[in-house]
mmCIF file with all atom_site columns, C-alpha atoms in Angstrom:
data_model
loop_
_atom_site.group_PDB
_atom_site.id
_atom_site.type_symbol
_atom_site.label_atom_id
_atom_site.label_alt_id
_atom_site.label_comp_id
_atom_site.label_asym_id
_atom_site.label_entity_id
_atom_site.label_seq_id
_atom_site.pdbx_PDB_ins_code
_atom_site.Cartn_x
_atom_site.Cartn_y
_atom_site.Cartn_z
_atom_site.occupancy
_atom_site.B_iso_or_equiv
_atom_site.pdbx_formal_charge
_atom_site.auth_seq_id
_atom_site.auth_comp_id
_atom_site.auth_asym_id
_atom_site.auth_atom_id
_atom_site.pdbx_PDB_model_num
ATOM 1   C CA . MET P 1 1   ? 82.867 91.713  175.340 1.00 0.00 ? 1   MET P CA 1
ATOM 2   C CA . SER P 1 2   ? 80.237 90.736  177.832 1.00 0.00 ? 2   SER P CA 1
ATOM 3   C CA . THR P 1 3   ? 76.671 91.954  178.116 1.00 0.00 ? 3   THR P CA 1
ATOM 4   C CA . ALA P 1 4   ? 76.232 94.978  180.358 1.00 0.00 ? 4   ALA P CA 1
ATOM 5   C CA . GLU P 1 5   ? 73.043 95.796  182.219 1.00 0.00 ? 5   GLU P CA 1
ATOM 6   C CA . ARG P 1 6   ? 71.091 98.496  180.403 1.00 0.00 ? 6   ARG P CA 1
ATOM 7   C CA . PRO P 1 7   ? 69.578 101.048 182.804 1.00 0.00 ? 7   PRO P CA 1
ATOM 8   C CA . MET P 1 8   ? 66.064 102.288 182.015 1.00 0.00 ? 8   MET P CA 1
ATOM 9   C CA . PRO P 1 9   ? 65.949 106.103 182.085 1.00 0.00 ? 9   PRO P CA 1
ATOM 10  C CA . PRO P 1 10  ? 63.658 107.365 184.884 1.00 0.00 ? 10  PRO P CA 1
ATOM 11  C CA . LEU P 1 11  ? 60.223 108.539 183.791 1.00 0.00 ? 11  LEU P CA 1
ATOM 12  C CA . ASP P 1 12  ? 59.949 111.503 186.170 1.00 0.00 ? 12  ASP P CA 1
ATOM 13  C CA . ALA P 1 13  ? 63.439 112.891 186.752 1.00 0.00 ? 13  ALA P CA 1
ATOM 14  C CA . ASP P 1 14  ? 64.790 116.417 186.483 1.00 0.00 ? 14  ASP P CA 1
ATOM 15  C CA . GLU P 1 15  ? 66.254 117.596 183.179 1.00 0.00 ? 15  GLU P CA 1
ATOM 16  C CA . ARG P 1 16  ? 69.892 116.788 183.910 1.00 0.00 ? 16  ARG P CA 1
ATOM 17  C CA . THR P 1 17  ? 69.145 113.306 185.207 1.00 0.00 ? 17  THR P CA 1
ATOM 18  C CA . THR P 1 18  ? 66.950 112.678 182.169 1.00 0.00 ? 18  THR P CA 1
ATOM 19  C CA . LEU P 1 19  ? 69.669 113.750 179.725 1.00 0.00 ? 19  LEU P CA 1
ATOM 20  C CA . GLU P 1 20  ? 72.407 111.792 181.512 1.00 0.00 ? 20  GLU P CA 1
ATOM 21  C CA . SER P 1 21  ? 70.179 108.716 181.805 1.00 0.00 ? 21  SER P CA 1
ATOM 22  C CA . TRP P 1 22  ? 69.247 108.652 178.114 1.00 0.00 ? 22  TRP P CA 1
ATOM 23  C CA . LEU P 1 23  ? 72.890 109.018 177.112 1.00 0.00 ? 23  LEU P CA 1
ATOM 24  C CA . ASP P 1 24  ? 73.833 106.159 179.459 1.00 0.00 ? 24  ASP P CA 1
ATOM 25  C CA . PHE P 1 25  ? 70.948 104.081 178.082 1.00 0.00 ? 25  PHE P CA 1
ATOM 26  C CA . TYR P 1 26  ? 72.324 104.393 174.557 1.00 0.00 ? 26  TYR P CA 1
ATOM 27  C CA . ARG P 1 27  ? 75.900 103.803 175.716 1.00 0.00 ? 27  ARG P CA 1
ATOM 28  C CA . ALA P 1 28  ? 74.739 100.546 177.321 1.00 0.00 ? 28  ALA P CA 1
ATOM 29  C CA . THR P 1 29  ? 72.783 99.643  174.178 1.00 0.00 ? 29  THR P CA 1
ATOM 30  C CA . LEU P 1 30  ? 75.950 99.966  172.100 1.00 0.00 ? 30  LEU P CA 1
ATOM 31  C CA . ALA P 1 31  ? 77.851 97.781  174.579 1.00 0.00 ? 31  ALA P CA 1
ATOM 32  C CA . GLN P 1 32  ? 75.109 95.138  174.367 1.00 0.00 ? 32  GLN P CA 1
ATOM 33  C CA . LYS P 1 33  ? 75.166 95.163  170.580 1.00 0.00 ? 33  LYS P CA 1
ATOM 34  C CA . CYS P 1 34  ? 78.907 94.454  170.667 1.00 0.00 ? 34  CYS P CA 1
ATOM 35  C CA . ALA P 1 35  ? 78.692 91.845  173.441 1.00 0.00 ? 35  ALA P CA 1
ATOM 36  C CA . ASP P 1 36  ? 79.466 88.164  173.059 1.00 0.00 ? 36  ASP P CA 1
ATOM 37  C CA . LEU P 1 37  ? 80.816 88.335  169.524 1.00 0.00 ? 37  LEU P CA 1
ATOM 38  C CA . PRO P 1 38  ? 84.219 87.035  168.456 1.00 0.00 ? 38  PRO P CA 1
ATOM 39  C CA . GLU P 1 39  ? 86.673 89.491  166.904 1.00 0.00 ? 39  GLU P CA 1
ATOM 40  C CA . GLU P 1 40  ? 85.726 88.477  163.374 1.00 0.00 ? 40  GLU P CA 1
ATOM 41  C CA . GLY P 1 41  ? 82.052 89.209  164.102 1.00 0.00 ? 41  GLY P CA 1
ATOM 42  C CA . LEU P 1 42  ? 82.933 92.689  165.357 1.00 0.00 ? 42  LEU P CA 1
ATOM 43  C CA . ARG P 1 43  ? 84.923 93.270  162.147 1.00 0.00 ? 43  ARG P CA 1
ATOM 44  C CA . GLU P 1 44  ? 82.172 92.081  159.796 1.00 0.00 ? 44  GLU P CA 1
ATOM 45  C CA . ALA P 1 45  ? 80.841 94.880  157.605 1.00 0.00 ? 45  ALA P CA 1
ATOM 46  C CA . SER P 1 46  ? 77.130 95.590  157.520 1.00 0.00 ? 46  SER P CA 1
ATOM 47  C CA . ALA P 1 47  ? 76.287 95.328  153.840 1.00 0.00 ? 47  ALA P CA 1
ATOM 48  C CA . ALA P 1 48  ? 77.990 96.493  150.694 1.00 0.00 ? 48  ALA P CA 1
ATOM 49  C CA . PRO P 1 49  ? 78.840 99.174  149.890 1.00 0.00 ? 49  PRO P CA 1
ATOM 50  C CA . SER P 1 50  ? 78.913 100.270 153.562 1.00 0.00 ? 50  SER P CA 1
ATOM 51  C CA . PRO P 1 51  ? 82.126 99.428  155.412 1.00 0.00 ? 51  PRO P CA 1
ATOM 52  C CA . ILE P 1 52  ? 80.562 100.064 158.867 1.00 0.00 ? 52  ILE P CA 1
ATOM 53  C CA . THR P 1 53  ? 81.391 97.442  161.513 1.00 0.00 ? 53  THR P CA 1
ATOM 54  C CA . LEU P 1 54  ? 80.559 97.120  165.203 1.00 0.00 ? 54  LEU P CA 1
ATOM 55  C CA . LEU P 1 55  ? 84.245 97.563  166.048 1.00 0.00 ? 55  LEU P CA 1
ATOM 56  C CA . GLY P 1 56  ? 84.334 100.678 163.859 1.00 0.00 ? 56  GLY P CA 1
ATOM 57  C CA . LEU P 1 57  ? 81.253 102.051 165.634 1.00 0.00 ? 57  LEU P CA 1
ATOM 58  C CA . LEU P 1 58  ? 82.903 101.508 169.013 1.00 0.00 ? 58  LEU P CA 1
ATOM 59  C CA . GLN P 1 59  ? 86.093 103.241 167.860 1.00 0.00 ? 59  GLN P CA 1
ATOM 60  C CA . HIS P 1 60  ? 84.136 106.079 166.280 1.00 0.00 ? 60  HIS P CA 1
ATOM 61  C CA . LEU P 1 61  ? 82.060 106.702 169.401 1.00 0.00 ? 61  LEU P CA 1
ATOM 62  C CA . ALA P 1 62  ? 85.220 106.777 171.543 1.00 0.00 ? 62  ALA P CA 1
ATOM 63  C CA . GLU P 1 63  ? 86.428 109.526 169.208 1.00 0.00 ? 63  GLU P CA 1
ATOM 64  C CA . VAL P 1 64  ? 83.074 111.347 169.395 1.00 0.00 ? 64  VAL P CA 1
ATOM 65  C CA . GLU P 1 65  ? 83.085 111.208 173.227 1.00 0.00 ? 65  GLU P CA 1
ATOM 66  C CA . ARG P 1 66  ? 86.650 112.538 173.224 1.00 0.00 ? 66  ARG P CA 1
ATOM 67  C CA . ASN P 1 67  ? 85.785 115.349 170.832 1.00 0.00 ? 67  ASN P CA 1
ATOM 68  C CA . TRP P 1 68  ? 82.644 116.669 172.517 1.00 0.00 ? 68  TRP P CA 1
ATOM 69  C CA . PHE P 1 69  ? 83.369 116.134 176.193 1.00 0.00 ? 69  PHE P CA 1
ATOM 70  C CA . ARG P 1 70  ? 87.118 116.757 176.261 1.00 0.00 ? 70  ARG P CA 1
ATOM 71  C CA . ARG P 1 71  ? 88.051 118.976 173.301 1.00 0.00 ? 71  ARG P CA 1
ATOM 72  C CA . VAL P 1 72  ? 84.876 121.070 173.109 1.00 0.00 ? 72  VAL P CA 1
ATOM 73  C CA . LEU P 1 73  ? 83.368 121.045 176.611 1.00 0.00 ? 73  LEU P CA 1
ATOM 74  C CA . ALA P 1 74  ? 86.537 120.949 178.722 1.00 0.00 ? 74  ALA P CA 1
ATOM 75  C CA . GLU P 1 75  ? 88.744 122.672 176.115 1.00 0.00 ? 75  GLU P CA 1
ATOM 76  C CA . GLU P 1 76  ? 91.413 120.003 176.609 1.00 0.00 ? 76  GLU P CA 1
ATOM 77  C CA . ASP P 1 77  ? 94.195 119.825 174.072 1.00 0.00 ? 77  ASP P CA 1
ATOM 78  C CA . VAL P 1 78  ? 94.008 116.085 173.389 1.00 0.00 ? 78  VAL P CA 1
ATOM 79  C CA . PRO P 1 79  ? 94.840 114.599 169.999 1.00 0.00 ? 79  PRO P CA 1
ATOM 80  C CA . PRO P 1 80  ? 92.359 112.439 168.125 1.00 0.00 ? 80  PRO P CA 1
ATOM 81  C CA . PHE P 1 81  ? 92.757 108.670 168.366 1.00 0.00 ? 81  PHE P CA 1
ATOM 82  C CA . PHE P 1 82  ? 92.094 108.285 164.658 1.00 0.00 ? 82  PHE P CA 1
ATOM 83  C CA . ALA P 1 83  ? 92.617 110.453 161.615 1.00 0.00 ? 83  ALA P CA 1
ATOM 84  C CA . PRO P 1 84  ? 89.394 111.919 160.260 1.00 0.00 ? 84  PRO P CA 1
ATOM 85  C CA . PRO P 1 85  ? 88.097 110.191 157.146 1.00 0.00 ? 85  PRO P CA 1
ATOM 86  C CA . ALA P 1 86  ? 89.398 111.527 153.863 1.00 0.00 ? 86  ALA P CA 1
ATOM 87  C CA . ASP P 1 87  ? 86.786 113.367 151.840 1.00 0.00 ? 87  ASP P CA 1
ATOM 88  C CA . GLY P 1 88  ? 85.777 110.923 149.171 1.00 0.00 ? 88  GLY P CA 1
ATOM 89  C CA . GLY P 1 89  ? 83.214 113.310 147.723 1.00 0.00 ? 89  GLY P CA 1
ATOM 90  C CA . ASP P 1 90  ? 80.614 112.264 150.265 1.00 0.00 ? 90  ASP P CA 1
ATOM 91  C CA . GLY P 1 91  ? 81.120 115.181 152.649 1.00 0.00 ? 91  GLY P CA 1
ATOM 92  C CA . SER P 1 92  ? 82.887 113.001 155.219 1.00 0.00 ? 92  SER P CA 1
ATOM 93  C CA . GLN P 1 93  ? 85.809 115.408 155.656 1.00 0.00 ? 93  GLN P CA 1
ATOM 94  C CA . GLY P 1 94  ? 85.792 117.075 159.066 1.00 0.00 ? 94  GLY P CA 1
ATOM 95  C CA . ARG P 1 95  ? 83.943 114.245 160.813 1.00 0.00 ? 95  ARG P CA 1
ATOM 96  C CA . GLU P 1 96  ? 85.393 112.202 163.634 1.00 0.00 ? 96  GLU P CA 1
ATOM 97  C CA . GLY P 1 97  ? 87.353 109.140 162.604 1.00 0.00 ? 97  GLY P CA 1
ATOM 98  C CA . GLY P 1 98  ? 87.497 105.614 163.927 1.00 0.00 ? 98  GLY P CA 1
ATOM 99  C CA . TRP P 1 99  ? 85.539 103.953 161.155 1.00 0.00 ? 99  TRP P CA 1
ATOM 100 C CA . GLU P 1 100 ? 88.544 102.306 159.509 1.00 0.00 ? 100 GLU P CA 1
ATOM 101 C CA . LEU P 1 101 ? 89.969 99.255  161.230 1.00 0.00 ? 101 LEU P CA 1
ATOM 102 C CA . ALA P 1 102 ? 93.684 98.774  161.653 1.00 0.00 ? 102 ALA P CA 1
ATOM 103 C CA . GLU P 1 103 ? 94.843 95.176  161.246 1.00 0.00 ? 103 GLU P CA 1
ATOM 104 C CA . ASP P 1 104 ? 95.931 95.082  164.877 1.00 0.00 ? 104 ASP P CA 1
ATOM 105 C CA . ALA P 1 105 ? 92.789 96.750  166.314 1.00 0.00 ? 105 ALA P CA 1
ATOM 106 C CA . THR P 1 106 ? 91.084 94.602  168.935 1.00 0.00 ? 106 THR P CA 1
ATOM 107 C CA . SER P 1 107 ? 87.761 94.760  170.718 1.00 0.00 ? 107 SER P CA 1
ATOM 108 C CA . ALA P 1 108 ? 89.516 94.845  174.093 1.00 0.00 ? 108 ALA P CA 1
ATOM 109 C CA . GLN P 1 109 ? 91.546 97.862  173.003 1.00 0.00 ? 109 GLN P CA 1
ATOM 110 C CA . ALA P 1 110 ? 88.515 99.630  171.511 1.00 0.00 ? 110 ALA P CA 1
ATOM 111 C CA . LEU P 1 111 ? 86.334 98.918  174.548 1.00 0.00 ? 111 LEU P CA 1
ATOM 112 C CA . ALA P 1 112 ? 88.996 100.162 176.986 1.00 0.00 ? 112 ALA P CA 1
ATOM 113 C CA . ARG P 1 113 ? 89.456 103.350 174.950 1.00 0.00 ? 113 ARG P CA 1
ATOM 114 C CA . TRP P 1 114 ? 85.676 103.941 174.744 1.00 0.00 ? 114 TRP P CA 1
ATOM 115 C CA . GLU P 1 115 ? 85.135 103.241 178.459 1.00 0.00 ? 115 GLU P CA 1
ATOM 116 C CA . GLY P 1 116 ? 87.992 105.629 179.311 1.00 0.00 ? 116 GLY P CA 1
ATOM 117 C CA . GLU P 1 117 ? 86.397 108.391 177.241 1.00 0.00 ? 117 GLU P CA 1
ATOM 118 C CA . VAL P 1 118 ? 82.979 107.767 178.807 1.00 0.00 ? 118 VAL P CA 1
ATOM 119 C CA . ALA P 1 119 ? 84.564 108.048 182.267 1.00 0.00 ? 119 ALA P CA 1
ATOM 120 C CA . ALA P 1 120 ? 86.328 111.289 181.283 1.00 0.00 ? 120 ALA P CA 1
ATOM 121 C CA . ALA P 1 121 ? 83.049 112.632 179.874 1.00 0.00 ? 121 ALA P CA 1
ATOM 122 C CA . ARG P 1 122 ? 81.239 111.926 183.142 1.00 0.00 ? 122 ARG P CA 1
ATOM 123 C CA . GLU P 1 123 ? 83.974 113.686 185.120 1.00 0.00 ? 123 GLU P CA 1
ATOM 124 C CA . ASN P 1 124 ? 83.947 116.732 182.853 1.00 0.00 ? 124 ASN P CA 1
ATOM 125 C CA . CYS P 1 125 ? 80.148 116.985 182.975 1.00 0.00 ? 125 CYS P CA 1
ATOM 126 C CA . ALA P 1 126 ? 79.869 116.517 186.744 1.00 0.00 ? 126 ALA P CA 1
ATOM 127 C CA . VAL P 1 127 ? 81.507 119.876 187.453 1.00 0.00 ? 127 VAL P CA 1
ATOM 128 C CA . ARG P 1 128 ? 79.379 121.844 184.990 1.00 0.00 ? 128 ARG P CA 1
ATOM 129 C CA . ALA P 1 129 ? 75.808 123.128 184.875 1.00 0.00 ? 129 ALA P CA 1
ATOM 130 C CA . LEU P 1 130 ? 73.625 122.449 181.844 1.00 0.00 ? 130 LEU P CA 1
ATOM 131 C CA . ASP P 1 131 ? 73.821 126.148 180.919 1.00 0.00 ? 131 ASP P CA 1
ATOM 132 C CA . ASP P 1 132 ? 77.641 126.277 181.093 1.00 0.00 ? 132 ASP P CA 1
ATOM 133 C CA . THR P 1 133 ? 79.139 127.055 177.701 1.00 0.00 ? 133 THR P CA 1
ATOM 134 C CA . SER P 1 134 ? 82.293 126.386 175.757 1.00 0.00 ? 134 SER P CA 1
ATOM 135 C CA . PRO P 1 135 ? 83.532 127.915 172.507 1.00 0.00 ? 135 PRO P CA 1
ATOM 136 C CA . PHE P 1 136 ? 82.439 126.089 169.375 1.00 0.00 ? 136 PHE P CA 1
ATOM 137 C CA . MET P 1 137 ? 82.472 127.180 165.723 1.00 0.00 ? 137 MET P CA 1
ATOM 138 C CA . GLY P 1 138 ? 82.759 130.873 166.542 1.00 0.00 ? 138 GLY P CA 1
ATOM 139 C CA . ALA P 1 139 ? 79.912 130.760 169.068 1.00 0.00 ? 139 ALA P CA 1
ATOM 140 C CA . ARG P 1 140 ? 79.171 129.174 172.441 1.00 0.00 ? 140 ARG P CA 1
ATOM 141 C CA . VAL P 1 141 ? 77.647 125.734 173.002 1.00 0.00 ? 141 VAL P CA 1
ATOM 142 C CA . THR P 1 142 ? 75.936 124.613 176.227 1.00 0.00 ? 142 THR P CA 1
ATOM 143 C CA . LEU P 1 143 ? 76.390 121.313 177.985 1.00 0.00 ? 143 LEU P CA 1
ATOM 144 C CA . ARG P 1 144 ? 72.632 120.813 177.438 1.00 0.00 ? 144 ARG P CA 1
ATOM 145 C CA . TRP P 1 145 ? 73.159 121.075 173.659 1.00 0.00 ? 145 TRP P CA 1
ATOM 146 C CA . ILE P 1 146 ? 76.079 118.631 173.805 1.00 0.00 ? 146 ILE P CA 1
ATOM 147 C CA . TYR P 1 147 ? 74.011 116.087 175.772 1.00 0.00 ? 147 TYR P CA 1
ATOM 148 C CA . THR P 1 148 ? 71.159 116.409 173.277 1.00 0.00 ? 148 THR P CA 1
ATOM 149 C CA . HIS P 1 149 ? 73.539 116.045 170.337 1.00 0.00 ? 149 HIS P CA 1
ATOM 150 C CA . MET P 1 150 ? 75.207 112.985 171.891 1.00 0.00 ? 150 MET P CA 1
ATOM 151 C CA . ILE P 1 151 ? 71.865 111.285 172.572 1.00 0.00 ? 151 ILE P CA 1
ATOM 152 C CA . GLY P 1 152 ? 71.001 111.704 168.884 1.00 0.00 ? 152 GLY P CA 1
ATOM 153 C CA . GLU P 1 153 ? 74.453 110.514 167.808 1.00 0.00 ? 153 GLU P CA 1
ATOM 154 C CA . TYR P 1 154 ? 74.207 107.358 169.910 1.00 0.00 ? 154 TYR P CA 1
ATOM 155 C CA . ALA P 1 155 ? 70.579 106.667 168.959 1.00 0.00 ? 155 ALA P CA 1
ATOM 156 C CA . ARG P 1 156 ? 71.480 106.846 165.265 1.00 0.00 ? 156 ARG P CA 1
ATOM 157 C CA . HIS P 1 157 ? 74.507 104.591 165.676 1.00 0.00 ? 157 HIS P CA 1
ATOM 158 C CA . CYS P 1 158 ? 72.632 102.117 167.876 1.00 0.00 ? 158 CYS P CA 1
ATOM 159 C CA . GLY P 1 159 ? 70.245 101.716 164.941 1.00 0.00 ? 159 GLY P CA 1
ATOM 160 C CA . HIS P 1 160 ? 73.234 100.917 162.755 1.00 0.00 ? 160 HIS P CA 1
ATOM 161 C CA . ALA P 1 161 ? 74.478 98.487  165.405 1.00 0.00 ? 161 ALA P CA 1
ATOM 162 C CA . ASP P 1 162 ? 71.072 96.747  165.450 1.00 0.00 ? 162 ASP P CA 1
ATOM 163 C CA . LEU P 1 163 ? 71.246 96.063  161.741 1.00 0.00 ? 163 LEU P CA 1
ATOM 164 C CA . ILE P 1 164 ? 74.886 94.999  161.794 1.00 0.00 ? 164 ILE P CA 1
ATOM 165 C CA . ARG P 1 165 ? 74.374 92.611  164.714 1.00 0.00 ? 165 ARG P CA 1
ATOM 166 C CA . GLU P 1 166 ? 71.352 91.020  163.041 1.00 0.00 ? 166 GLU P CA 1
ATOM 167 C CA . ARG P 1 167 ? 73.413 90.507  159.877 1.00 0.00 ? 167 ARG P CA 1
ATOM 168 C CA . VAL P 1 168 ? 76.367 89.050  161.782 1.00 0.00 ? 168 VAL P CA 1
ATOM 169 C CA . ASP P 1 169 ? 74.571 86.418  163.879 1.00 0.00 ? 169 ASP P CA 1
ATOM 170 C CA . GLY P 1 170 ? 70.819 86.985  163.642 1.00 0.00 ? 170 GLY P CA 1
ATOM 171 C CA . ARG P 1 171 ? 70.518 88.490  167.119 1.00 0.00 ? 171 ARG P CA 1
ATOM 172 C CA . THR P 1 172 ? 67.853 91.171  167.360 1.00 0.00 ? 172 THR P CA 1
ATOM 173 C CA . GLY P 1 173 ? 66.525 93.302  170.206 1.00 0.00 ? 173 GLY P CA 1
ATOM 174 C CA . VAL P 1 174 ? 68.494 94.330  173.230 1.00 0.00 ? 174 VAL P CA 1
#
């Protein structure tokens, strides 16, 4: 994986541009955290007992993009890439998968899958207004809510990626 340019969100844009820009900022941050590491570095777990890896984060966020922007927003009938985690008593049941690494999983495969889902997300969002809704959990959810949720999801996981990357090779910052 190579380092991608990280776009600074504009300071004085309209609401939609602001939301899209912050989501893209965090997407680029994730890509940078995964950049220039060999496969074994991307597979290295953060710290016991956590099994989280950079490759697992990339897979998980491909699944999250697919879920929110294709299944929920666009109401597409697309299967998950990964089985959801089994409930090990930690409340993980019902969450998106991707955390576990198959022996044959590669960074090239994970990156291509994630980039494909990001592209699909952009297409699905481009034809909708922020106030457009889709069915979700017996109610309706707006695109605005989904953007806000995704910004939080990425921000949280970019924090994880920061810590993992520092543990793997000492690299800090972006």
